[in-house]
CSV table of C-alpha atoms and ligand atoms in Angstrom, one decimal:
chain,number,residue,atom,x,y,z
A,144,MET,CA,-28.9,4.6,-3.5
A,145,THR,CA,-27.4,7.8,-2.2
A,146,PRO,CA,-25.6,10.1,-4.8
A,147,GLU,CA,-22.3,9.3,-2.9
A,148,LEU,CA,-22.9,5.5,-3.4
A,149,GLN,CA,-23.8,6.1,-7.2
A,150,ASP,CA,-20.5,7.9,-7.5
A,151,LEU,CA,-18.6,5.2,-5.8
A,152,PHE,CA,-20.3,2.4,-8.0
A,153,ALA,CA,-19.4,4.3,-11.3
A,154,PHE,CA,-15.9,4.6,-10.0
A,155,LEU,CA,-15.5,1.0,-9.0
A,156,SER,CA,-16.8,-0.1,-12.4
A,157,PHE,CA,-13.5,0.7,-14.3
A,158,PRO,CA,-11.1,-2.1,-14.3
A,159,SER,CA,-8.2,0.2,-13.9
A,160,VAL,CA,-5.7,-2.6,-13.3
A,161,SER,CA,-2.2,-0.6,-13.7
A,162,THR,CA,0.1,-3.7,-14.2
A,163,ASP,CA,-1.8,-5.3,-17.0
A,164,SER,CA,-1.2,-3.5,-20.4
A,165,LYS,CA,-4.6,-4.9,-21.6
A,166,HIS,CA,-6.3,-2.4,-19.2
A,167,LYS,CA,-4.6,0.7,-20.4
A,168,SER,CA,-7.4,2.4,-21.9
A,169,ASP,CA,-9.7,1.3,-18.7
A,170,VAL,CA,-7.3,3.1,-16.6
A,171,LEU,CA,-7.5,6.3,-19.0
A,172,ASP,CA,-11.1,6.3,-18.8
A,173,CYS,CA,-11.1,6.0,-14.9
A,174,ALA,CA,-8.8,9.1,-15.0
A,175,ASP,CA,-11.3,10.8,-17.4
A,176,TRP,CA,-14.0,10.0,-14.8
A,177,LEU,CA,-12.4,11.4,-12.1
A,178,ILE,CA,-11.4,14.7,-14.2
A,179,LYS,CA,-15.3,15.1,-14.8
A,180,LYS,CA,-16.0,14.6,-11.1
A,181,LEU,CA,-13.5,16.9,-9.8
A,182,SER,CA,-14.4,19.5,-12.4
A,183,SER,CA,-18.1,19.3,-11.6
A,184,ILE,CA,-17.4,20.3,-8.1
A,185,GLY,CA,-15.6,23.3,-9.1
A,186,LEU,CA,-11.9,22.5,-8.9
A,187,GLU,CA,-9.5,23.4,-11.5
A,188,THR,CA,-8.5,20.0,-12.9
A,189,GLN,CA,-5.7,18.7,-15.0
A,190,LEU,CA,-4.7,15.5,-16.4
A,191,HIS,CA,-1.0,15.1,-16.8
A,192,GLU,CA,0.2,12.5,-19.4
A,193,THR,CA,3.1,10.4,-18.1
A,194,PRO,CA,5.1,7.3,-20.0
A,195,GLY,CA,2.8,5.2,-18.2
A,196,HIS,CA,-0.7,6.0,-16.4
A,197,PRO,CA,-1.9,9.6,-16.0
A,198,ILE,CA,-1.6,11.7,-13.0
A,199,VAL,CA,-4.6,13.7,-12.0
A,200,THR,CA,-4.4,16.9,-10.1
A,201,ALA,CA,-6.9,19.4,-8.9
A,202,LYS,CA,-6.9,22.8,-6.8
A,203,ASN,CA,-9.3,25.2,-5.3
A,204,LYS,CA,-8.5,28.9,-5.6
A,205,HIS,CA,-5.5,29.4,-3.3
A,206,LEU,CA,-5.5,32.4,-1.0
A,207,PRO,CA,-2.6,33.8,1.1
A,208,ASP,CA,-2.3,33.2,4.8
A,209,ARG,CA,-3.9,29.7,4.7
A,210,LYS,CA,-2.4,26.4,5.2
A,211,THR,CA,-1.8,24.3,1.9
A,212,VAL,CA,-3.0,20.6,2.3
A,213,LEU,CA,-2.2,18.1,-0.4
A,214,ILE,CA,-4.2,15.0,-0.6
A,215,TYR,CA,-3.0,11.8,-2.5
A,216,GLY,CA,-4.8,8.7,-3.5
A,217,HIS,CA,-4.5,6.1,-6.5
A,218,TYR,CA,-7.1,5.1,-8.9
A,219,ASP,CA,-5.2,2.1,-10.1
A,220,VAL,CA,-6.1,-1.4,-8.7
A,221,GLN,CA,-4.4,-4.6,-8.2
A,222,PRO,CA,-5.6,-7.3,-10.7
A,223,ALA,CA,-8.9,-9.2,-9.7
A,224,ASP,CA,-7.7,-12.9,-10.3
A,225,PRO,CA,-8.3,-15.7,-9.3
A,226,LEU,CA,-11.8,-14.8,-10.9
A,227,ASP,CA,-13.5,-17.7,-9.9
A,228,LEU,CA,-12.9,-17.1,-5.9
A,229,TRP,CA,-15.2,-13.8,-6.1
A,230,ASP,CA,-18.7,-14.5,-5.1
A,231,THR,CA,-19.8,-11.4,-7.4
A,232,PRO,CA,-17.9,-10.0,-10.6
A,233,PRO,CA,-14.8,-7.6,-9.2
A,234,PHE,CA,-15.9,-4.7,-11.4
A,235,ALA,CA,-19.7,-5.0,-11.0
A,236,PRO,CA,-19.9,-3.5,-7.5
A,237,GLU,CA,-22.6,-4.8,-5.2
A,238,ILE,CA,-23.9,-4.2,-1.8
A,239,ARG,CA,-24.4,-7.1,0.7
A,240,ASP,CA,-24.2,-7.0,4.4
A,241,ALA,CA,-23.7,-3.3,4.6
A,242,LYS,CA,-20.6,-3.5,2.6
A,243,ILE,CA,-19.6,-2.6,-0.9
A,244,TRP,CA,-18.0,-5.5,-2.7
A,245,ALA,CA,-15.6,-4.8,-5.6
A,246,ARG,CA,-12.0,-4.8,-6.6
A,247,GLY,CA,-10.8,-1.4,-5.3
A,248,ALA,CA,-13.5,-1.0,-2.8
A,249,THR,CA,-11.0,-0.1,0.0
A,250,ASP,CA,-7.9,-0.1,-1.8
A,251,ASN,CA,-8.2,2.8,-2.7
A,252,LYS,CA,-11.2,4.0,-4.7
A,253,GLY,CA,-13.5,3.9,-1.7
A,254,GLN,CA,-11.1,5.8,0.7
A,255,MET,CA,-10.1,8.2,-2.0
A,256,LEU,CA,-13.5,9.0,-3.1
A,257,ALA,CA,-14.3,9.8,0.7
A,258,HIS,CA,-11.7,12.5,0.7
A,259,ILE,CA,-13.5,14.0,-2.6
A,260,LEU,CA,-16.9,13.8,-1.4
A,261,GLY,CA,-16.1,15.2,1.6
A,262,ILE,CA,-14.6,18.4,-0.1
A,263,GLU,CA,-18.0,18.4,-2.3
A,264,LYS,CA,-20.0,18.4,0.8
A,265,THR,CA,-18.1,21.3,2.6
A,266,LEU,CA,-18.0,23.4,-0.9
A,267,SER,CA,-21.9,22.9,-1.1
A,268,GLU,CA,-22.5,23.6,2.6
A,269,LYS,CA,-20.1,26.5,3.0
A,270,GLY,CA,-19.3,27.6,-0.4
A,271,GLU,CA,-15.6,27.2,0.3
A,272,LEU,CA,-12.8,25.1,2.0
A,273,PRO,CA,-10.9,26.3,4.9
A,274,VAL,CA,-7.5,25.5,3.2
A,275,ASN,CA,-5.8,25.9,0.1
A,276,LEU,CA,-6.2,22.3,-1.4
A,277,ILE,CA,-4.0,20.1,-3.7
A,278,LEU,CA,-5.5,17.0,-4.9
A,279,LEU,CA,-2.9,14.6,-6.3
A,280,PHE,CA,-3.9,11.2,-7.8
A,281,GLU,CA,-2.1,8.5,-9.7
A,282,GLY,CA,-2.7,5.6,-11.6
A,283,GLU,CA,0.6,3.4,-11.0
A,284,GLU,CA,0.8,3.0,-7.0
A,285,GLU,CA,0.2,-0.4,-7.3
A,286,ILE,CA,3.1,-1.0,-9.6
A,287,GLY,CA,5.6,1.2,-7.5
A,288,SER,CA,4.9,4.9,-8.8
A,289,PRO,CA,7.5,4.8,-11.4
A,290,SER,CA,5.9,8.1,-12.9
A,291,LEU,CA,5.1,9.9,-9.7
A,292,ALA,CA,8.6,10.6,-8.2
A,293,PRO,CA,9.7,12.5,-11.4
A,294,PHE,CA,6.5,14.2,-11.6
A,295,LEU,CA,7.2,15.6,-8.0
A,296,GLU,CA,10.5,16.7,-9.2
A,297,THR,CA,9.3,18.5,-12.2
A,298,HIS,CA,6.3,20.1,-10.3
A,299,LYS,CA,7.7,20.9,-7.0
A,300,GLU,CA,6.3,24.6,-7.1
A,301,PHE,CA,2.8,23.4,-8.2
A,302,LEU,CA,2.7,20.8,-5.3
A,303,LYS,CA,4.1,23.0,-2.5
A,304,ASN,CA,2.2,22.2,0.7
A,305,ASP,CA,2.3,22.5,4.5
A,306,ILE,CA,0.9,18.7,5.1
A,307,ILE,CA,0.0,15.7,3.1
A,308,ALA,CA,-3.0,13.5,4.1
A,309,ILE,CA,-3.8,10.1,2.7
A,310,SER,CA,-6.6,7.6,3.4
A,311,ASP,CA,-5.2,4.5,2.1
A,312,THR,CA,-4.1,2.3,5.1
A,313,GLY,CA,-5.6,0.5,8.0
A,314,MET,CA,-8.4,1.2,10.4
A,315,ALA,CA,-7.5,-0.8,13.7
A,316,ALA,CA,-10.9,-2.0,14.2
A,317,PRO,CA,-14.7,-1.2,13.1
A,318,ASN,CA,-15.4,2.5,14.4
A,319,THR,CA,-12.0,3.2,15.5
A,320,GLY,CA,-10.2,6.5,14.8
A,321,THR,CA,-6.6,5.4,13.5
A,322,LEU,CA,-3.7,7.7,12.7
A,323,GLY,CA,-0.9,6.1,10.8
A,324,TYR,CA,2.4,7.8,11.4
A,325,GLY,CA,4.7,5.1,9.5
A,326,LEU,CA,4.8,2.7,6.7
A,327,ARG,CA,7.0,-0.2,5.9
A,328,GLY,CA,9.3,0.1,2.8
A,329,VAL,CA,9.6,-2.5,0.2
A,330,ALA,CA,12.4,-4.1,-2.0
A,331,CYS,CA,11.6,-6.8,-4.6
A,332,ALA,CA,13.8,-9.3,-6.5
A,333,GLU,CA,13.5,-12.3,-8.5
A,334,VAL,CA,15.9,-15.0,-8.7
A,335,LYS,CA,16.4,-17.4,-11.8
A,336,ILE,CA,18.4,-20.5,-11.4
A,337,THR,CA,19.5,-22.5,-14.4
A,338,GLY,CA,21.1,-25.8,-14.8
A,339,PRO,CA,21.0,-28.5,-17.8
A,340,ALA,CA,20.1,-27.3,-21.2
A,341,ARG,CA,16.7,-28.9,-21.0
A,342,ASP,CA,14.5,-30.7,-18.8
A,343,LEU,CA,16.1,-34.1,-18.1
A,344,HIS,CA,15.3,-37.7,-17.0
A,345,SER,CA,15.8,-37.8,-13.4
A,346,GLY,CA,16.8,-41.5,-13.5
A,347,LEU,CA,19.4,-41.1,-16.3
A,348,PHE,CA,21.0,-38.0,-14.9
A,349,GLY,CA,19.7,-37.9,-11.4
A,350,GLY,CA,22.8,-37.6,-9.0
A,351,THR,CA,25.1,-36.5,-11.7
A,352,VAL,CA,24.0,-32.9,-12.2
A,353,ALA,CA,22.5,-30.2,-9.8
A,354,ASN,CA,18.9,-29.8,-9.7
A,355,PRO,CA,17.7,-26.0,-10.1
A,356,ALA,CA,14.6,-26.5,-8.0
A,357,THR,CA,16.7,-27.9,-5.2
A,358,ALA,CA,18.9,-24.9,-5.5
A,359,VAL,CA,16.0,-22.6,-5.2
A,360,ALA,CA,14.7,-24.4,-2.0
A,361,ARG,CA,18.2,-24.1,-0.5
A,362,LEU,CA,18.5,-20.3,-1.4
A,363,VAL,CA,14.9,-19.5,0.1
A,364,ALA,CA,15.8,-21.8,3.4
A,365,SER,CA,18.9,-19.7,3.5
A,366,LEU,CA,16.8,-16.4,4.1
A,367,HIS,CA,15.8,-17.0,7.7
A,368,LEU,CA,17.1,-18.7,10.9
A,369,PRO,CA,14.6,-21.3,12.0
A,370,ASP,CA,12.9,-19.0,14.6
A,371,GLY,CA,12.2,-16.7,11.6
A,372,THR,CA,14.6,-14.0,12.1
A,373,VAL,CA,16.2,-12.8,8.8
A,374,ALA,CA,19.9,-14.3,8.0
A,375,ILE,CA,20.9,-11.7,5.4
A,376,GLU,CA,24.2,-10.6,6.6
A,377,GLY,CA,23.6,-6.7,7.6
A,378,PHE,CA,20.0,-6.9,7.5
A,379,TYR,CA,19.2,-5.4,10.8
A,380,ASP,CA,22.2,-3.0,11.0
A,381,ALA,CA,20.1,0.2,10.3
A,382,VAL,CA,16.8,-0.9,11.9
A,383,ARG,CA,15.4,1.9,14.4
A,384,PRO,CA,14.5,0.2,17.7
A,385,LEU,CA,10.7,0.3,18.8
A,386,GLU,CA,10.3,3.1,21.3
A,387,ALA,CA,8.8,2.4,24.6
A,388,TRP,CA,5.7,4.5,24.0
A,389,GLU,CA,4.7,2.9,20.9
A,390,ARG,CA,5.1,-0.5,22.4
A,391,GLU,CA,2.8,0.5,25.0
A,392,MET,CA,0.5,2.2,22.7
A,393,TRP,CA,0.3,-0.8,20.3
A,394,ALA,CA,-0.2,-3.1,22.8
A,395,LYS,CA,-3.7,-1.4,23.3
A,396,VAL,CA,-4.7,-1.5,19.8
A,397,PRO,CA,-7.8,-3.5,19.3
A,398,GLY,CA,-7.8,-6.3,16.5
A,399,THR,CA,-3.9,-7.1,17.1
A,400,SER,CA,-3.9,-10.2,19.4
A,401,ASP,CA,-2.7,-13.2,18.1
A,402,LYS,CA,-6.2,-14.5,18.1
A,403,ASP,CA,-7.1,-11.7,15.9
A,404,PHE,CA,-4.3,-12.3,13.4
A,405,LEU,CA,-5.4,-16.0,13.3
A,406,GLU,CA,-9.0,-15.2,12.6
A,407,VAL,CA,-8.0,-12.7,9.9
A,408,THR,CA,-5.4,-14.9,8.0
A,409,GLY,CA,-7.0,-18.1,8.8
A,410,SER,CA,-3.3,-19.4,9.6
A,411,PRO,CA,-3.0,-22.3,12.3
A,412,GLU,CA,-0.6,-20.3,14.2
A,413,THR,CA,1.3,-17.0,14.2
A,414,PHE,CA,5.1,-17.1,13.5
A,415,GLY,CA,7.7,-14.6,13.6
A,416,GLU,CA,10.6,-12.9,15.0
A,417,PRO,CA,10.8,-14.0,18.6
A,418,ASN,CA,10.3,-11.3,21.5
A,419,TYR,CA,7.9,-9.4,19.2
A,420,SER,CA,4.0,-9.1,19.3
A,421,SER,CA,2.1,-9.7,15.8
A,422,ALA,CA,1.5,-5.9,15.8
A,423,GLU,CA,5.1,-5.2,16.4
A,424,ARG,CA,6.3,-7.8,13.8
A,425,THR,CA,4.2,-6.4,11.0
A,426,TRP,CA,4.4,-2.6,11.8
A,427,GLY,CA,7.9,-2.2,13.3
A,428,ARG,CA,10.2,-5.0,12.1
A,429,PRO,CA,11.5,-6.0,8.6
A,430,THR,CA,10.9,-9.4,6.8
A,431,ALA,CA,11.9,-11.3,3.9
A,432,GLU,CA,8.9,-13.0,1.9
A,433,VAL,CA,8.6,-15.3,-1.0
A,434,ASN,CA,5.8,-14.2,-3.0
A,435,GLY,CA,6.0,-17.0,-5.6
A,436,ILE,CA,8.2,-20.0,-6.3
A,437,GLY,CA,8.3,-22.4,-9.2
A,438,GLY,CA,10.0,-24.8,-11.5
A,439,GLY,CA,9.6,-28.3,-12.9
A,440,TYR,CA,6.7,-30.4,-13.3
A,441,GLN,CA,3.3,-28.7,-12.0
A,442,GLY,CA,0.6,-31.1,-13.6
A,443,GLU,CA,-1.3,-33.9,-12.3
A,444,GLY,CA,0.6,-37.0,-11.2
A,445,SER,CA,4.2,-37.6,-11.2
A,446,LYS,CA,6.8,-36.8,-14.0
A,447,THR,CA,10.3,-37.8,-13.4
A,448,VAL,CA,12.2,-35.0,-14.6
A,449,ILE,CA,15.1,-32.8,-13.3
A,450,PRO,CA,14.0,-29.2,-14.3
A,451,ALA,CA,16.2,-27.0,-16.7
A,452,GLU,CA,15.2,-24.0,-14.5
A,453,ALA,CA,13.4,-22.7,-11.4
A,454,PHE,CA,12.6,-19.3,-9.9
A,455,VAL,CA,11.7,-17.6,-6.8
A,456,LYS,CA,10.0,-14.0,-6.5
A,457,LEU,CA,11.0,-12.1,-3.2
A,458,SER,CA,10.0,-8.9,-1.6
A,459,LEU,CA,11.5,-7.7,1.6
A,460,ARG,CA,9.8,-5.2,4.0
A,461,LEU,CA,11.9,-2.7,5.4
A,462,VAL,CA,11.5,-0.1,8.4
A,463,PRO,CA,13.2,3.1,9.2
A,464,ASP,CA,16.3,3.6,8.7
A,465,GLN,CA,16.8,0.6,6.3
A,466,ASP,CA,17.7,1.7,2.8
A,467,PRO,CA,16.1,-0.3,0.0
A,468,GLN,CA,19.2,0.1,-2.3
A,469,THR,CA,21.7,-1.3,0.6
A,470,ILE,CA,19.4,-4.0,1.5
A,471,LEU,CA,19.1,-5.1,-2.2
A,472,ALA,CA,22.9,-5.2,-2.4
A,473,GLN,CA,23.1,-7.1,0.6
A,474,LEU,CA,20.4,-9.6,-0.6
A,475,LYS,CA,22.2,-10.0,-4.0
A,476,THR,CA,25.5,-10.7,-2.2
A,477,HIS,CA,23.7,-13.2,0.2
A,478,LEU,CA,22.1,-15.1,-2.7
A,479,GLU,CA,25.3,-15.3,-4.7
A,480,LYS,CA,27.2,-16.5,-1.7
A,481,HIS,CA,24.6,-19.3,-0.6
A,482,CYS,CA,23.8,-20.4,-4.2
A,483,PRO,CA,24.8,-23.9,-4.2
A,484,PRO,CA,27.4,-25.3,-6.9
A,485,GLY,CA,26.4,-26.8,-10.3
A,486,VAL,CA,23.8,-24.1,-11.3
A,487,ASN,CA,23.7,-20.7,-12.7
A,488,ILE,CA,22.3,-18.0,-10.6
A,489,GLU,CA,20.8,-14.6,-12.1
A,490,VAL,CA,19.4,-12.0,-9.3
A,491,GLU,CA,17.2,-9.4,-11.2
A,492,ILE,CA,16.5,-6.3,-8.8
A,493,GLY,CA,12.8,-5.2,-9.1
A,494,HIS,CA,11.1,-2.1,-7.6
A,495,ASP,CA,11.6,-0.7,-4.3
A,496,GLY,CA,10.3,2.1,-1.9
A,497,LYS,CA,11.5,3.5,1.2
A,498,PRO,CA,10.2,3.1,4.7
A,499,TYR,CA,8.7,6.1,6.4
A,500,ALA,CA,7.8,7.3,9.9
A,501,CYS,CA,6.8,10.8,11.4
A,502,ASP,CA,5.9,12.2,14.6
A,503,PRO,CA,2.3,11.7,15.4
A,504,HIS,CA,2.4,14.4,18.1
A,505,SER,CA,3.5,17.2,15.9
A,506,ASP,CA,1.0,20.2,15.5
A,507,PHE,CA,-0.7,18.5,12.3
A,508,GLY,CA,-0.6,15.2,14.1
A,509,LYS,CA,-2.7,16.5,16.9
A,510,ALA,CA,-5.0,18.2,14.4
A,511,ALA,CA,-5.7,14.8,12.8
A,512,GLN,CA,-6.3,13.4,16.0
A,513,ARG,CA,-8.9,16.1,16.7
A,514,ALA,CA,-10.5,15.4,13.4
A,515,LEU,CA,-10.5,11.5,14.0
A,516,LYS,CA,-12.1,12.2,17.7
A,517,ARG,CA,-14.9,14.1,16.0
A,518,VAL,CA,-16.0,11.2,14.1
A,519,PHE,CA,-15.0,8.0,16.0
A,520,PRO,CA,-15.5,7.3,19.7
A,521,GLY,CA,-12.6,7.4,22.0
A,522,GLU,CA,-8.9,8.3,21.6
A,523,PRO,CA,-7.3,7.5,18.2
A,524,MET,CA,-5.1,4.6,17.8
A,525,LEU,CA,-1.7,5.5,16.8
A,526,ILE,CA,-0.1,2.8,14.5
A,527,ARG,CA,2.5,2.1,11.8
A,528,GLU,CA,1.6,0.1,8.8
A,529,GLY,CA,2.9,-3.1,7.5
A,530,GLY,CA,2.1,-2.1,4.1
A,531,SER,CA,3.9,0.3,1.8
A,532,ILE,CA,3.0,3.5,-0.1
A,533,PRO,CA,6.6,4.1,-1.6
A,534,ILE,CA,5.7,7.5,-2.5
A,535,VAL,CA,5.3,8.8,1.1
A,536,GLN,CA,9.1,9.0,2.0
A,537,ALA,CA,9.6,10.6,-1.8
A,538,PHE,CA,7.1,13.5,-0.8
A,539,ARG,CA,9.1,14.3,2.2
A,540,ASP,CA,12.6,13.9,0.5
A,541,ILE,CA,11.1,15.9,-2.6
A,542,LEU,CA,8.6,18.1,-1.2
A,543,GLY,CA,9.8,18.3,2.3
A,544,THR,CA,6.6,17.8,3.9
A,545,ASP,CA,5.0,15.1,6.3
A,546,THR,CA,2.4,12.7,5.5
A,547,LEU,CA,-0.7,12.0,8.0
A,548,LEU,CA,-2.3,8.4,7.2
A,549,LEU,CA,-6.1,8.4,8.3
A,550,GLY,CA,-6.7,4.8,7.4
A,551,LEU,CA,-10.2,3.5,6.9
A,552,ALA,CA,-9.2,0.0,5.5
A,553,LEU,CA,-10.3,-2.9,7.9
A,554,ALA,CA,-8.3,-6.0,8.4
A,555,ASP,CA,-11.1,-8.0,6.8
A,556,ALA,CA,-11.3,-5.7,3.7
A,557,GLN,CA,-9.6,-8.4,1.6
A,558,ILE,CA,-7.5,-5.9,-0.2
A,559,HIS,CA,-5.3,-7.6,-3.3
A,560,SER,CA,-7.5,-10.6,-2.5
A,561,PRO,CA,-10.8,-11.8,-4.0
A,562,ASN,CA,-14.0,-10.3,-2.4
A,563,GLU,CA,-12.5,-7.0,-1.7
A,564,ASN,CA,-15.1,-5.1,0.4
A,565,PHE,CA,-15.7,-1.6,2.1
A,566,PRO,CA,-18.3,-1.1,4.8
A,567,ILE,CA,-20.7,1.7,3.9
A,568,ALA,CA,-20.2,3.1,7.4
A,569,ASN,CA,-16.4,3.4,6.8
A,570,PHE,CA,-17.3,5.3,3.6
A,571,GLU,CA,-19.7,7.6,5.3
A,572,ALA,CA,-17.3,8.2,8.3
A,573,GLY,CA,-14.5,8.8,5.6
A,574,ILE,CA,-16.6,11.7,4.1
A,575,LYS,CA,-17.2,13.2,7.6
A,576,LEU,CA,-13.7,12.7,8.5
A,577,ASN,CA,-12.3,14.5,5.5
A,578,GLN,CA,-14.6,17.7,6.3
A,579,ALA,CA,-13.4,17.6,9.8
A,580,LEU,CA,-9.7,17.2,8.9
A,581,LEU,CA,-9.5,20.2,6.7
A,582,GLU,CA,-11.1,22.2,9.2
A,583,GLU,CA,-8.6,21.0,12.0
A,584,LEU,CA,-5.6,21.2,9.9
A,585,ALA,CA,-6.7,25.0,9.0
A,586,LYS,CA,-6.7,25.9,12.8
B,746,LIG,N1,-3.1,0.7,0.2
B,746,LIG,C1,-2.0,-0.4,0.1
B,746,LIG,C2,-0.8,-0.2,1.2
B,746,LIG,C3,-1.5,-0.4,2.6
B,746,LIG,C4,-2.8,-1.1,2.9
B,746,LIG,C5,-0.9,0.2,3.6
B,746,LIG,C6,-3.2,-1.3,4.0
B,746,LIG,C7,-1.2,-0.2,5.1
B,746,LIG,C8,-2.6,-0.9,5.4
B,746,LIG,C9,-1.2,-0.2,-1.2
B,746,LIG,O1,-1.9,0.3,-2.2
B,746,LIG,C10,-0.3,-1.4,-1.5
B,746,LIG,O2,-0.8,-2.1,-1.6
B,746,LIG,N2,0.9,-1.1,-1.8
B,746,LIG,C11,1.9,-1.9,-2.1
B,746,LIG,C12,3.0,-1.3,-2.8
B,746,LIG,C13,3.9,-2.1,-3.6
B,746,LIG,C14,3.1,-2.6,-4.8
B,746,LIG,C15,4.9,-1.1,-4.1
B,746,LIG,C16,2.4,-2.9,-1.0
B,746,LIG,O3,2.2,-2.8,0.1
B,746,LIG,O4,2.5,-3.9,-1.4
B,747,LIG,ZN1,-3.6,1.1,-1.9
């Protein structure tokens, strides 16, 4: 095994699941491993305690008259369950079919380590980097980065940069240079409906009191029109229309036909807002999704009860210029207005992150495109992303700089799902890309 893969295997072995307090010490051990790795390549490295998981930073020696590039990544991962659906254990990485299989292989440890190893390689080949470098790695991305935004505020001077680069997004198709210039935002909420004081006999009481599970179903149904359009009042007011050039560009992006979406998702049909392609729906249009729903009897066979309570967990994906706080207020109003009579409703607002978009044709955007062309054949694809990295808009708000998204995640990487994987080819290309990127950004 190459030393690069050995590093990746070590990094992937930590179950650094940020959402689960059981794994707090694993997250810390993973941060410590990073500190050692970054120090070993000669960077000045620091571990910053936070109320949650630590932030790791590293810098080379900064010289005047050089561009300062900040590279961000996250070393936390999503939970691995359901465990029984993994072909091999999530934190015991393995190579099969020229891919590395493990939780975090793509999101984000493999992509993040490609940055670090690119830097290590340039340092060992040339003795120095072409730019002033700031590395910023957090352990709370998958839980909405609660400690990082305050950290940006208190470390503005320390983090001052000209441009930010991240590899934590999608690559349009294998061996296809992809520059992401936008991310959807996210806004989460949980609705709890309560009715009778306890589960009731549905024969003795059915028809006399309202059923909380029915109320949840009505609320969920009220969120969309039958054609898939979101029905929350005011939801589309601030949505920036797609530009002609991006619709044209996206139509050429490989891997985004309806057939491709069906293959990757395993769904019987694509479905969504009318008059938009699947790529447009995921990258450029907002949605409302049910992430979990429950209440009442879930066991084998039937049980004739009226449940005492029911719930639904929702997340909305937002696009520029929707504001998460405004949208969450609209959602709350909508839910309270559409709640049927006879039950109590409680809307608990969860975490959120703003959407983001920048100009891929800026000077730094062009430099990123040149770097992509040095590593991948053909012209780079310019895309936005359906997923969210909430800190990216905070970078712009607080530090005042834009972010280039140099994604290496393939559609079938199974991020957040069992059997997450990362092709060795993407890992190796990522290392080269990071070397080329710093050179091009320095010009
Ligand atoms: N790396 C992903 C986001 C991503 C993946 C964007 C692929 C584009 C393509 C990130 O780690 C992630 O999953 N973010 C969460 C954020 C949420 C928990 C606040 C998301 O999008 O659900
Ligand atoms: Zn990620």
